[in-house]
Amino acid sequence: MSQVLRKSVVLSFALLASAALAQTKQVIGVSIPSADHGWTAGIVYWANQTKAELEKMYPGLSVIVKTAKDSNEQANQIQDLYTVNKINALVILPQESAPLTKPVADLKKQGVFTLVVDRALTDPTAQSAYVAGDNPGLGRVSGEYVGKTLGGKGNVVVLRGIATVIDNQRVDAFENVIKTKYPNVKILDKQYANWNRDDGFRVMQDYLTRFPKIDAVWAQDDDIAVGVLKAIQQAGRTDIKFVLGGAGMKDMVKKVMDGDKLITADVTYPPTMIRDAMRLLAKARMTNTAMAKSTIIPSVLVTKANAAEYYFPKSPF
């Protein structure tokens, strides 16, 4: 055996041994919110689908999926994932940003690779990597659609999500577009509706009582928009020209496809981002390769012209 060939064989065995070591010792914990509204139901669905896919693809990989109803439960769960399940890496979609920042930072200090999805932490140094939709982009695309569709003039009410970094990013970008490009569009009020239908209904009822003339609603999220539509229907209001939600819920995309009078468009923010995050992390851990520090998935305006491309009837969301 030549010296060159001998070195090549040694190197090959070393690479195989390294890969084998990674494949036999990797445990990934996935911590996500419970299915408390449509979008998180999609997150839970895709996380479990992807767990099965990855464990089949990488025989040495174990993926543990945990759901939590609030931040306290989630903080306790990720500690258990470390002490009981001995995870090497964590994928977390935080319930809230501030309460989960320190628990995630503590795991990183213990040597756990921390991949944060969607709802950014208040201290970015707590995360090893980040995967998310384009939250400022969702706000910008929404602001452009609202301003342009109103012809640059009208009254708008805003229904926010949960008090998180991404909610601030969406609302700040939306308001910046309205302020700089459509100064005659007036935002009457903005309140939290917590990305759920009941709060969307309650907040919209309040708006309908307080404001006699509303031209458009930016609901920011499709679950909120469901509650908004119910409140408008019950009130019998006819002044509202359209309601713009966001995320790409299949029922809303179908309304756009069908030419619904109030739902004329939607903006994507897909729950499949948890699948993308898990795939990226598993590949990096199982092949000993580096993962990008930040991966952003663009938001797209869905209109009647392109709605069929974003309609997935078998999806839970």
mmCIF file of C-alpha atoms in Angstrom:
data_model
loop_
_atom_site.group_PDB
_atom_site.id
_atom_site.type_symbol
_atom_site.label_atom_id
_atom_site.label_comp_id
_atom_site.label_asym_id
_atom_site.label_seq_id
_atom_site.Cartn_x
_atom_site.Cartn_y
_atom_site.Cartn_z
ATOM 1 C CA MET A 1 0.000 0.000 0.000
ATOM 2 C CA SER A 2 1.457 3.352 -1.026
ATOM 3 C CA GLN A 3 1.997 6.075 1.541
ATOM 4 C CA VAL A 4 -0.595 8.306 -0.159
ATOM 5 C CA LEU A 5 -3.169 5.504 -0.209
ATOM 6 C CA ARG A 6 -2.389 4.648 3.436
ATOM 7 C CA LYS A 7 -2.991 8.275 4.478
ATOM 8 C CA SER A 8 -6.225 8.337 2.487
ATOM 9 C CA VAL A 9 -7.476 5.186 4.230
ATOM 10 C CA VAL A 10 -6.549 6.545 7.658
ATOM 11 C CA LEU A 11 -8.333 9.819 6.897
ATOM 12 C CA SER A 12 -11.433 7.966 5.705
ATOM 13 C CA PHE A 13 -11.580 5.879 8.876
ATOM 14 C CA ALA A 14 -11.159 9.038 10.943
ATOM 15 C CA LEU A 15 -14.054 10.749 9.151
ATOM 16 C CA LEU A 16 -16.247 7.686 9.469
ATOM 17 C CA ALA A 17 -15.409 7.398 13.162
ATOM 18 C CA SER A 18 -16.220 11.071 13.670
ATOM 19 C CA ALA A 19 -19.523 10.735 11.832
ATOM 20 C CA ALA A 20 -20.374 7.557 13.744
ATOM 21 C CA LEU A 21 -19.618 9.266 17.034
ATOM 22 C CA ALA A 22 -21.981 12.107 16.143
ATOM 23 C CA GLN A 23 -24.689 9.729 14.952
ATOM 24 C CA THR A 24 -24.665 7.610 18.102
ATOM 25 C CA LYS A 25 -24.758 10.385 20.690
ATOM 26 C CA GLN A 26 -27.112 13.051 19.467
ATOM 27 C CA VAL A 27 -30.317 13.813 21.356
ATOM 28 C CA ILE A 28 -32.288 16.852 20.214
ATOM 29 C CA GLY A 29 -34.975 18.343 22.439
ATOM 30 C CA VAL A 30 -37.791 20.306 20.808
ATOM 31 C CA SER A 31 -39.741 22.651 23.106
ATOM 32 C CA ILE A 32 -42.802 24.339 21.600
ATOM 33 C CA PRO A 33 -46.071 25.936 22.771
ATOM 34 C CA SER A 34 -49.189 23.801 23.092
ATOM 35 C CA ALA A 35 -51.708 23.965 20.243
ATOM 36 C CA ASP A 36 -53.555 26.937 21.764
ATOM 37 C CA HIS A 37 -54.475 28.416 18.377
ATOM 38 C CA GLY A 38 -54.338 27.451 14.735
ATOM 39 C CA TRP A 39 -50.750 28.480 14.018
ATOM 40 C CA THR A 40 -49.324 26.646 17.038
ATOM 41 C CA ALA A 41 -51.450 23.619 16.076
ATOM 42 C CA GLY A 42 -49.538 23.706 12.813
ATOM 43 C CA ILE A 43 -46.247 23.953 14.747
ATOM 44 C CA VAL A 44 -47.108 20.894 16.864
ATOM 45 C CA TYR A 45 -48.210 18.935 13.781
ATOM 46 C CA TRP A 46 -45.057 19.711 11.781
ATOM 47 C CA ALA A 47 -42.740 19.099 14.778
ATOM 48 C CA ASN A 48 -44.071 15.576 15.256
ATOM 49 C CA GLN A 49 -44.058 14.881 11.514
ATOM 50 C CA THR A 50 -40.431 16.000 11.339
ATOM 51 C CA LYS A 51 -39.381 13.991 14.418
ATOM 52 C CA ALA A 52 -40.475 10.795 12.641
ATOM 53 C CA GLU A 53 -38.798 11.875 9.419
ATOM 54 C CA LEU A 54 -35.441 12.691 11.067
ATOM 55 C CA GLU A 55 -35.269 9.603 13.273
ATOM 56 C CA LYS A 56 -35.814 7.488 10.144
ATOM 57 C CA MET A 57 -33.199 9.444 8.192
ATOM 58 C CA TYR A 58 -30.575 9.361 10.997
ATOM 59 C CA PRO A 59 -30.753 6.049 12.943
ATOM 60 C CA GLY A 60 -28.468 7.405 15.693
ATOM 61 C CA LEU A 61 -30.609 10.456 16.362
ATOM 62 C CA SER A 62 -33.268 10.772 19.054
ATOM 63 C CA VAL A 63 -35.725 13.675 18.927
ATOM 64 C CA ILE A 64 -37.899 14.515 21.952
ATOM 65 C CA VAL A 65 -40.853 16.860 21.377
ATOM 66 C CA LYS A 66 -42.390 18.670 24.368
ATOM 67 C CA THR A 67 -45.310 21.122 24.401
ATOM 68 C CA ALA A 68 -46.000 23.675 27.135
ATOM 69 C CA LYS A 69 -49.069 25.723 28.000
ATOM 70 C CA ASP A 70 -47.120 28.691 29.427
ATOM 71 C CA SER A 71 -43.622 30.055 29.993
ATOM 72 C CA ASN A 72 -43.187 28.547 33.464
ATOM 73 C CA GLU A 73 -43.986 25.054 32.220
ATOM 74 C CA GLN A 74 -41.684 25.521 29.246
ATOM 75 C CA ALA A 75 -38.788 26.678 31.460
ATOM 76 C CA ASN A 76 -39.187 23.572 33.646
ATOM 77 C CA GLN A 77 -39.409 21.301 30.602
ATOM 78 C CA ILE A 78 -36.180 22.477 29.013
ATOM 79 C CA GLN A 79 -34.378 21.954 32.322
ATOM 80 C CA ASP A 80 -35.756 18.390 32.414
ATOM 81 C CA LEU A 81 -34.633 17.846 28.817
ATOM 82 C CA TYR A 82 -31.093 18.622 29.978
ATOM 83 C CA THR A 83 -30.991 16.790 33.308
ATOM 84 C CA VAL A 84 -33.214 13.783 32.500
ATOM 85 C CA ASN A 85 -32.986 13.311 28.735
ATOM 86 C CA LYS A 86 -29.342 14.485 28.386
ATOM 87 C CA ILE A 87 -29.947 16.502 25.237
ATOM 88 C CA ASN A 88 -27.033 17.746 23.134
ATOM 89 C CA ALA A 89 -29.093 20.379 21.336
ATOM 90 C CA LEU A 90 -32.341 22.272 21.874
ATOM 91 C CA VAL A 91 -34.856 23.654 19.374
ATOM 92 C CA ILE A 92 -37.129 26.076 21.188
ATOM 93 C CA LEU A 93 -40.044 28.236 20.089
ATOM 94 C CA PRO A 94 -40.535 30.317 23.264
ATOM 95 C CA GLN A 95 -43.992 31.032 24.655
ATOM 96 C CA GLU A 96 -42.685 34.482 25.603
ATOM 97 C CA SER A 97 -39.338 36.144 25.023
ATOM 98 C CA ALA A 98 -38.337 37.603 28.396
ATOM 99 C CA PRO A 99 -39.156 34.690 30.784
ATOM 100 C CA LEU A 100 -37.388 32.107 28.580
ATOM 101 C CA THR A 101 -34.190 34.051 27.915
ATOM 102 C CA LYS A 102 -32.333 33.106 31.114
ATOM 103 C CA PRO A 103 -33.325 29.392 31.056
ATOM 104 C CA VAL A 104 -32.076 29.109 27.460
ATOM 105 C CA ALA A 105 -28.886 31.021 28.311
ATOM 106 C CA ASP A 106 -28.257 28.636 31.220
ATOM 107 C CA LEU A 107 -28.516 25.626 28.883
ATOM 108 C CA LYS A 108 -26.087 27.196 26.437
ATOM 109 C CA LYS A 109 -23.610 27.719 29.282
ATOM 110 C CA GLN A 110 -23.891 23.986 30.005
ATOM 111 C CA GLY A 111 -22.742 23.226 26.442
ATOM 112 C CA VAL A 112 -26.142 22.632 24.824
ATOM 113 C CA PHE A 113 -26.502 24.012 21.276
ATOM 114 C CA THR A 114 -29.560 26.322 21.456
ATOM 115 C CA LEU A 115 -31.575 26.971 18.290
ATOM 116 C CA VAL A 116 -34.315 29.564 18.802
ATOM 117 C CA VAL A 117 -37.252 29.607 16.391
ATOM 118 C CA ASP A 118 -39.645 32.461 15.596
ATOM 119 C CA ARG A 119 -39.983 34.354 18.896
ATOM 120 C CA ALA A 120 -36.554 35.847 19.526
ATOM 121 C CA LEU A 121 -35.105 36.094 23.021
ATOM 122 C CA THR A 122 -34.449 39.448 24.668
ATOM 123 C CA ASP A 123 -30.720 38.599 24.774
ATOM 124 C CA PRO A 124 -29.522 37.170 21.420
ATOM 125 C CA THR A 125 -26.305 35.873 23.000
ATOM 126 C CA ALA A 126 -28.403 33.162 24.690
ATOM 127 C CA GLN A 127 -28.916 31.458 21.329
ATOM 128 C CA SER A 128 -26.465 29.521 19.164
ATOM 129 C CA ALA A 129 -28.581 29.974 16.035
ATOM 130 C CA TYR A 130 -31.922 31.483 14.968
ATOM 131 C CA VAL A 131 -34.565 30.460 12.393
ATOM 132 C CA ALA A 132 -37.643 32.585 11.803
ATOM 133 C CA GLY A 133 -40.110 34.043 9.398
ATOM 134 C CA ASP A 134 -39.530 37.607 8.276
ATOM 135 C CA ASN A 135 -41.398 39.519 10.987
ATOM 136 C CA PRO A 136 -40.407 43.031 9.874
ATOM 137 C CA GLY A 137 -41.192 41.849 6.334
ATOM 138 C CA LEU A 138 -44.675 40.720 7.401
ATOM 139 C CA GLY A 139 -45.285 44.190 8.847
ATOM 140 C CA ARG A 140 -43.927 45.955 5.751
ATOM 141 C CA VAL A 141 -45.892 43.821 3.267
ATOM 142 C CA SER A 142 -49.060 44.329 5.337
ATOM 143 C CA GLY A 143 -48.517 48.096 5.596
ATOM 144 C CA GLU A 144 -47.972 48.384 1.846
ATOM 145 C CA TYR A 145 -51.132 46.401 1.092
ATOM 146 C CA VAL A 146 -53.306 48.356 3.535
ATOM 147 C CA GLY A 147 -52.028 51.777 2.408
ATOM 148 C CA LYS A 148 -52.207 51.010 -1.306
ATOM 149 C CA THR A 149 -55.608 49.276 -1.189
ATOM 150 C CA LEU A 150 -57.120 52.222 0.710
ATOM 151 C CA GLY A 151 -55.763 54.591 -1.920
ATOM 152 C CA GLY A 152 -53.609 56.291 0.716
ATOM 153 C CA LYS A 153 -56.500 57.501 2.902
ATOM 154 C CA GLY A 154 -58.682 55.969 5.624
ATOM 155 C CA ASN A 155 -59.093 54.775 9.222
ATOM 156 C CA VAL A 156 -57.391 51.553 10.351
ATOM 157 C CA VAL A 157 -57.510 49.555 13.586
ATOM 158 C CA VAL A 158 -54.694 47.186 14.574
ATOM 159 C CA LEU A 159 -54.945 43.965 16.610
ATOM 160 C CA ARG A 160 -51.542 42.939 17.953
ATOM 161 C CA GLY A 161 -50.307 39.491 19.012
ATOM 162 C CA ILE A 162 -48.568 38.608 22.317
ATOM 163 C CA ALA A 163 -46.050 40.959 23.932
ATOM 164 C CA THR A 164 -42.941 39.564 22.249
ATOM 165 C CA VAL A 165 -39.996 40.849 20.238
ATOM 166 C CA ILE A 166 -41.539 39.636 16.980
ATOM 167 C CA ASP A 167 -44.820 41.414 17.691
ATOM 168 C CA ASN A 168 -42.867 44.647 18.147
ATOM 169 C CA GLN A 169 -40.972 44.018 14.895
ATOM 170 C CA ARG A 170 -44.208 43.507 12.928
ATOM 171 C CA VAL A 171 -46.021 46.510 14.369
ATOM 172 C CA ASP A 172 -42.999 48.835 14.107
ATOM 173 C CA ALA A 173 -42.516 47.944 10.427
ATOM 174 C CA PHE A 174 -46.241 48.338 9.678
ATOM 175 C CA GLU A 175 -46.414 51.741 11.350
ATOM 176 C CA ASN A 176 -43.238 52.915 9.631
ATOM 177 C CA VAL A 177 -44.702 52.174 6.187
ATOM 178 C CA ILE A 178 -47.971 53.930 7.028
ATOM 179 C CA LYS A 179 -46.176 56.932 8.517
ATOM 180 C CA THR A 180 -43.656 57.424 5.709
ATOM 181 C CA LYS A 181 -45.658 56.413 2.615
ATOM 182 C CA TYR A 182 -49.322 56.832 3.532
ATOM 183 C CA PRO A 183 -49.541 59.748 6.008
ATOM 184 C CA ASN A 184 -53.298 60.160 5.420
ATOM 185 C CA VAL A 185 -54.011 56.662 6.707
ATOM 186 C CA LYS A 186 -54.867 57.032 10.395
ATOM 187 C CA ILE A 187 -54.295 54.227 12.911
ATOM 188 C CA LEU A 188 -57.193 54.664 15.355
ATOM 189 C CA ASP A 189 -55.885 52.240 18.002
ATOM 190 C CA LYS A 190 -53.768 49.107 18.515
ATOM 191 C CA GLN A 191 -54.459 46.508 21.207
ATOM 192 C CA TYR A 192 -53.160 43.038 22.021
ATOM 193 C CA ALA A 193 -55.386 40.157 20.885
ATOM 194 C CA ASN A 194 -52.870 37.439 21.812
ATOM 195 C CA TRP A 195 -53.039 35.628 18.481
ATOM 196 C CA ASN A 196 -56.331 33.936 19.328
ATOM 197 C CA ARG A 197 -59.909 34.094 18.095
ATOM 198 C CA ASP A 198 -61.657 34.916 21.365
ATOM 199 C CA ASP A 199 -59.461 37.927 22.069
ATOM 200 C CA GLY A 200 -59.744 38.976 18.433
ATOM 201 C CA PHE A 201 -63.533 38.942 18.804
ATOM 202 C CA ARG A 202 -63.402 40.840 22.113
ATOM 203 C CA VAL A 203 -60.999 43.554 20.921
ATOM 204 C CA MET A 204 -62.899 44.046 17.657
ATOM 205 C CA GLN A 205 -66.179 44.407 19.540
ATOM 206 C CA ASP A 206 -64.552 47.207 21.529
ATOM 207 C CA TYR A 207 -63.322 48.917 18.354
ATOM 208 C CA LEU A 208 -66.749 48.663 16.715
ATOM 209 C CA THR A 209 -68.352 50.292 19.742
ATOM 210 C CA ARG A 210 -65.826 53.142 19.969
ATOM 211 C CA PHE A 211 -65.260 53.974 16.282
ATOM 212 C CA PRO A 212 -68.223 54.739 13.966
ATOM 213 C CA LYS A 213 -66.078 54.673 10.803
ATOM 214 C CA ILE A 214 -63.423 52.002 10.198
ATOM 215 C CA ASP A 215 -62.082 51.437 6.684
ATOM 216 C CA ALA A 216 -59.732 48.504 7.261
ATOM 217 C CA VAL A 217 -58.496 46.098 9.937
ATOM 218 C CA TRP A 218 -54.952 44.771 10.264
ATOM 219 C CA ALA A 219 -55.412 41.662 12.406
ATOM 220 C CA GLN A 220 -51.744 40.602 12.031
ATOM 221 C CA ASP A 221 -52.691 36.928 12.404
ATOM 222 C CA ASP A 222 -55.341 34.714 10.804
ATOM 223 C CA ASP A 223 -56.710 33.348 14.087
ATOM 224 C CA ILE A 224 -57.302 36.908 15.284
ATOM 225 C CA ALA A 225 -58.940 37.631 11.913
ATOM 226 C CA VAL A 226 -61.450 34.807 12.496
ATOM 227 C CA GLY A 227 -62.632 36.554 15.676
ATOM 228 C CA VAL A 228 -62.647 39.923 13.911
ATOM 229 C CA LEU A 229 -64.892 38.614 11.118
ATOM 230 C CA LYS A 230 -67.328 37.201 13.677
ATOM 231 C CA ALA A 231 -67.542 40.553 15.517
ATOM 232 C CA ILE A 232 -68.124 42.457 12.269
ATOM 233 C CA GLN A 233 -70.826 40.015 11.211
ATOM 234 C CA GLN A 234 -72.640 40.240 14.561
ATOM 235 C CA ALA A 235 -72.476 44.047 14.535
ATOM 236 C CA GLY A 236 -73.748 44.219 10.961
ATOM 237 C CA ARG A 237 -71.147 46.850 10.060
ATOM 238 C CA THR A 238 -70.758 47.622 6.361
ATOM 239 C CA ASP A 239 -68.171 50.427 6.476
ATOM 240 C CA ILE A 240 -65.164 48.062 6.720
ATOM 241 C CA LYS A 241 -63.673 47.426 3.278
ATOM 242 C CA PHE A 242 -61.301 44.570 4.150
ATOM 243 C CA VAL A 243 -59.596 42.618 6.952
ATOM 244 C CA LEU A 244 -55.941 41.618 6.504
ATOM 245 C CA GLY A 245 -54.649 38.763 8.651
ATOM 246 C CA GLY A 246 -51.396 36.868 8.327
ATOM 247 C CA ALA A 247 -49.670 33.450 8.501
ATOM 248 C CA GLY A 248 -51.340 31.614 5.607
ATOM 249 C CA MET A 249 -54.151 29.709 7.350
ATOM 250 C CA LYS A 250 -55.743 27.410 4.792
ATOM 251 C CA ASP A 251 -59.277 28.723 5.490
ATOM 252 C CA MET A 252 -58.153 32.309 4.867
ATOM 253 C CA VAL A 253 -56.224 31.406 1.730
ATOM 254 C CA LYS A 254 -59.365 29.613 0.475
ATOM 255 C CA LYS A 255 -61.384 32.791 1.063
ATOM 256 C CA VAL A 256 -58.854 34.734 -1.005
ATOM 257 C CA MET A 257 -59.087 32.104 -3.760
ATOM 258 C CA ASP A 258 -62.884 32.307 -3.705
ATOM 259 C CA GLY A 259 -62.959 36.120 -3.918
ATOM 260 C CA ASP A 260 -64.325 36.780 -0.391
ATOM 261 C CA LYS A 261 -65.500 40.391 0.004
ATOM 262 C CA LEU A 262 -63.606 41.093 3.272
ATOM 263 C CA ILE A 263 -60.621 38.730 2.986
ATOM 264 C CA THR A 264 -58.981 39.981 -0.190
ATOM 265 C CA ALA A 265 -55.388 39.004 0.686
ATOM 266 C CA ASP A 266 -53.155 37.292 3.247
ATOM 267 C CA VAL A 267 -49.454 37.401 4.184
ATOM 268 C CA THR A 268 -47.470 34.204 4.734
ATOM 269 C CA TYR A 269 -45.723 33.229 7.981
ATOM 270 C CA PRO A 270 -45.765 29.411 7.743
ATOM 271 C CA PRO A 271 -45.673 27.019 10.734
ATOM 272 C CA THR A 272 -43.484 24.757 8.579
ATOM 273 C CA MET A 273 -40.575 26.889 9.823
ATOM 274 C CA ILE A 274 -40.262 24.454 12.778
ATOM 275 C CA ARG A 275 -39.657 21.663 10.224
ATOM 276 C CA ASP A 276 -37.009 23.769 8.474
ATOM 277 C CA ALA A 277 -35.289 24.496 11.801
ATOM 278 C CA MET A 278 -35.260 20.847 12.914
ATOM 279 C CA ARG A 279 -33.939 19.682 9.542
ATOM 280 C CA LEU A 280 -31.119 22.245 9.548
ATOM 281 C CA LEU A 281 -30.053 21.386 13.094
ATOM 282 C CA ALA A 282 -30.215 17.601 12.588
ATOM 283 C CA LYS A 283 -28.126 17.802 9.426
ATOM 284 C CA ALA A 284 -25.516 19.981 11.139
ATOM 285 C CA ARG A 285 -25.261 17.735 14.206
ATOM 286 C CA MET A 286 -25.243 14.438 12.322
ATOM 287 C CA THR A 287 -22.706 15.485 9.696
ATOM 288 C CA ASN A 288 -20.486 17.593 11.960
ATOM 289 C CA THR A 289 -21.029 20.691 9.844
ATOM 290 C CA ALA A 290 -21.634 24.293 10.865
ATOM 291 C CA MET A 291 -25.116 25.776 10.915
ATOM 292 C CA ALA A 292 -25.882 29.325 9.765
ATOM 293 C CA LYS A 293 -26.255 31.747 12.662
ATOM 294 C CA SER A 294 -29.476 33.189 11.207
ATOM 295 C CA THR A 295 -31.992 31.871 8.659
ATOM 296 C CA ILE A 296 -34.924 34.106 7.669
ATOM 297 C CA ILE A 297 -37.935 32.818 5.684
ATOM 298 C CA PRO A 298 -39.505 35.634 3.579
ATOM 299 C CA SER A 299 -43.167 36.741 3.935
ATOM 300 C CA VAL A 300 -45.175 36.756 0.693
ATOM 301 C CA LEU A 301 -48.379 38.641 -0.168
ATOM 302 C CA VAL A 302 -51.093 36.137 -1.133
ATOM 303 C CA THR A 303 -53.735 37.459 -3.540
ATOM 304 C CA LYS A 304 -56.321 35.785 -5.746
ATOM 305 C CA ALA A 305 -53.675 35.608 -8.466
ATOM 306 C CA ASN A 306 -51.289 33.347 -6.516
ATOM 307 C CA ALA A 307 -53.442 31.906 -3.680
ATOM 308 C CA ALA A 308 -53.552 28.392 -5.176
ATOM 309 C CA GLU A 309 -49.778 28.114 -4.616
ATOM 310 C CA TYR A 310 -50.260 28.558 -0.849
ATOM 311 C CA TYR A 311 -53.398 26.441 -0.284
ATOM 312 C CA PHE A 312 -52.674 23.126 1.511
ATOM 313 C CA PRO A 313 -56.052 21.487 2.287
ATOM 314 C CA LYS A 314 -54.563 18.543 4.266
ATOM 315 C CA SER A 315 -52.688 20.812 6.686
ATOM 316 C CA PRO A 316 -54.241 21.363 10.175
ATOM 317 C CA PHE A 317 -53.643 25.094 9.715
#
